[in-house]
mmCIF file of C-alpha atoms in Angstrom:
data_model
loop_
_atom_site.group_PDB
_atom_site.id
_atom_site.type_symbol
_atom_site.label_atom_id
_atom_site.label_comp_id
_atom_site.label_asym_id
_atom_site.label_seq_id
_atom_site.Cartn_x
_atom_site.Cartn_y
_atom_site.Cartn_z
ATOM 1 C CA MET A 1 0.131 0.066 0.054
ATOM 2 C CA GLN A 2 2.760 2.655 1.069
ATOM 3 C CA THR A 3 4.648 1.844 -2.229
ATOM 4 C CA VAL A 4 1.865 2.236 -4.445
ATOM 5 C CA GLU A 5 0.902 5.681 -2.212
ATOM 6 C CA ASN A 6 4.316 7.110 -2.658
ATOM 7 C CA LEU A 7 4.224 6.306 -6.537
ATOM 8 C CA CYS A 8 1.220 8.349 -6.831
ATOM 9 C CA LYS A 9 2.776 11.220 -4.577
ATOM 10 C CA ARG A 10 5.988 10.854 -6.921
ATOM 11 C CA LEU A 11 3.358 11.311 -9.987
ATOM 12 C CA VAL A 12 1.562 14.366 -8.976
ATOM 13 C CA ILE A 13 4.475 16.167 -7.519
ATOM 14 C CA GLU A 14 7.352 15.025 -9.868
ATOM 15 C CA GLY A 15 5.683 14.219 -13.534
ATOM 16 C CA PHE A 16 5.033 10.806 -15.281
ATOM 17 C CA GLU A 17 8.487 10.490 -16.493
ATOM 18 C CA ILE A 18 10.640 10.642 -13.186
ATOM 19 C CA ALA A 19 7.567 8.536 -11.423
ATOM 20 C CA LEU A 20 8.086 5.710 -14.052
ATOM 21 C CA ASN A 21 11.868 6.050 -14.613
ATOM 22 C CA GLY A 22 12.900 7.546 -11.285
ATOM 23 C CA LYS A 23 15.302 10.317 -10.929
ATOM 24 C CA THR A 24 18.567 10.133 -12.437
ATOM 25 C CA ARG A 25 22.028 10.589 -10.164
ATOM 26 C CA GLU A 26 23.751 14.087 -10.766
ATOM 27 C CA SER A 27 26.921 12.730 -9.795
ATOM 28 C CA PRO A 28 28.074 8.983 -8.704
ATOM 29 C CA PRO A 29 27.920 8.238 -5.080
ATOM 30 C CA ARG A 30 31.741 8.231 -4.675
ATOM 31 C CA GLN A 31 34.747 8.824 -6.680
ATOM 32 C CA LYS A 32 36.694 5.984 -8.244
ATOM 33 C CA VAL A 33 39.703 4.951 -6.201
ATOM 34 C CA LEU A 34 42.096 3.775 -8.856
ATOM 35 C CA ASP A 35 41.934 5.137 -12.717
ATOM 36 C CA GLY A 36 42.729 3.184 -15.682
ATOM 37 C CA LYS A 37 46.716 2.834 -15.188
ATOM 38 C CA GLN A 38 46.483 2.175 -11.298
ATOM 39 C CA GLU A 39 43.923 -0.670 -12.650
ATOM 40 C CA ALA A 40 46.536 -1.929 -14.913
ATOM 41 C CA LYS A 41 49.188 -1.933 -12.437
ATOM 42 C CA VAL A 42 47.077 -3.688 -9.817
ATOM 43 C CA ILE A 43 46.315 -6.288 -12.738
ATOM 44 C CA ALA A 44 50.196 -6.699 -13.784
ATOM 45 C CA MET A 45 51.034 -7.063 -10.047
ATOM 46 C CA ARG A 46 48.239 -9.686 -9.673
ATOM 47 C CA LEU A 47 49.619 -11.610 -12.531
ATOM 48 C CA GLY A 48 53.282 -11.646 -11.229
ATOM 49 C CA LYS A 49 55.074 -13.304 -8.519
ATOM 50 C CA PRO A 50 53.981 -13.048 -4.883
ATOM 51 C CA PRO A 51 56.463 -11.605 -2.842
ATOM 52 C CA LYS A 52 58.917 -13.784 -1.031
ATOM 53 C CA GLY A 53 57.330 -16.410 1.817
ATOM 54 C CA TYR A 54 53.982 -16.070 -0.012
ATOM 55 C CA ALA A 55 52.742 -18.946 -2.245
ATOM 56 C CA ASN A 56 49.708 -16.617 -3.887
ATOM 57 C CA TRP A 57 48.572 -12.765 -3.258
ATOM 58 C CA SER A 58 45.949 -12.246 -1.019
ATOM 59 C CA LEU A 59 43.581 -9.196 -1.599
ATOM 60 C CA ARG A 60 44.650 -7.657 1.482
ATOM 61 C CA LEU A 61 48.315 -8.358 0.835
ATOM 62 C CA LEU A 62 47.871 -6.858 -2.666
ATOM 63 C CA ALA A 63 46.142 -3.555 -1.217
ATOM 64 C CA GLU A 64 49.235 -3.522 1.237
ATOM 65 C CA ARG A 65 51.489 -3.671 -1.919
ATOM 66 C CA VAL A 66 49.500 -0.847 -3.796
ATOM 67 C CA VAL A 67 49.952 1.769 -0.792
ATOM 68 C CA GLU A 68 53.690 0.881 -0.124
ATOM 69 C CA LEU A 69 54.451 1.614 -3.691
ATOM 70 C CA GLY A 70 52.191 5.145 -3.551
ATOM 71 C CA LEU A 71 49.869 4.408 -6.067
ATOM 72 C CA VAL A 72 46.978 5.156 -3.957
ATOM 73 C CA ASP A 73 47.077 7.174 -0.042
ATOM 74 C CA SER A 74 44.803 3.893 1.100
ATOM 75 C CA ILE A 75 42.550 1.247 -0.507
ATOM 76 C CA SER A 76 40.582 -1.604 0.966
ATOM 77 C CA HIS A 77 40.792 -5.256 -0.303
ATOM 78 C CA GLU A 78 37.206 -4.808 -1.799
ATOM 79 C CA THR A 79 37.952 -2.541 -4.037
ATOM 80 C CA ILE A 80 41.321 -4.511 -5.121
ATOM 81 C CA ARG A 81 38.454 -7.528 -5.317
ATOM 82 C CA GLN A 82 36.393 -5.052 -7.715
ATOM 83 C CA THR A 83 39.131 -4.255 -9.673
ATOM 84 C CA LEU A 84 40.176 -7.832 -10.346
ATOM 85 C CA LYS A 85 36.630 -9.258 -11.057
ATOM 86 C CA LYS A 86 36.451 -7.101 -13.827
ATOM 87 C CA THR A 87 39.744 -9.254 -15.791
ATOM 88 C CA VAL A 88 37.145 -12.466 -15.231
#
C-alpha cells in the first residue's frame, strides 16, 4: 500500500516521466579510487610472482602493496577484489 501511495505522490509532484523511470543521479555516489593506469598496475601485479614467503597474492596483500608503492594513499581489499573481478 505504501509503495503505491509513494508512487502516486511522486506522479503528482514530479511528473509522469520521473515517476515511471526515477531520477538520475547528478554525480556518482563516490569517486573511483583507481584510474585506468592504476588498475592496470594492480592487475599486472596480481599476475606476477607473489612476494617472498607467500605462495599466492591475497587481496589484503595486494592492497598493502598498492599503498606501499604509492599508487594511492589508502585502498580496501574490496576495491582490489572489484578491480580484479573486471578481468574475469
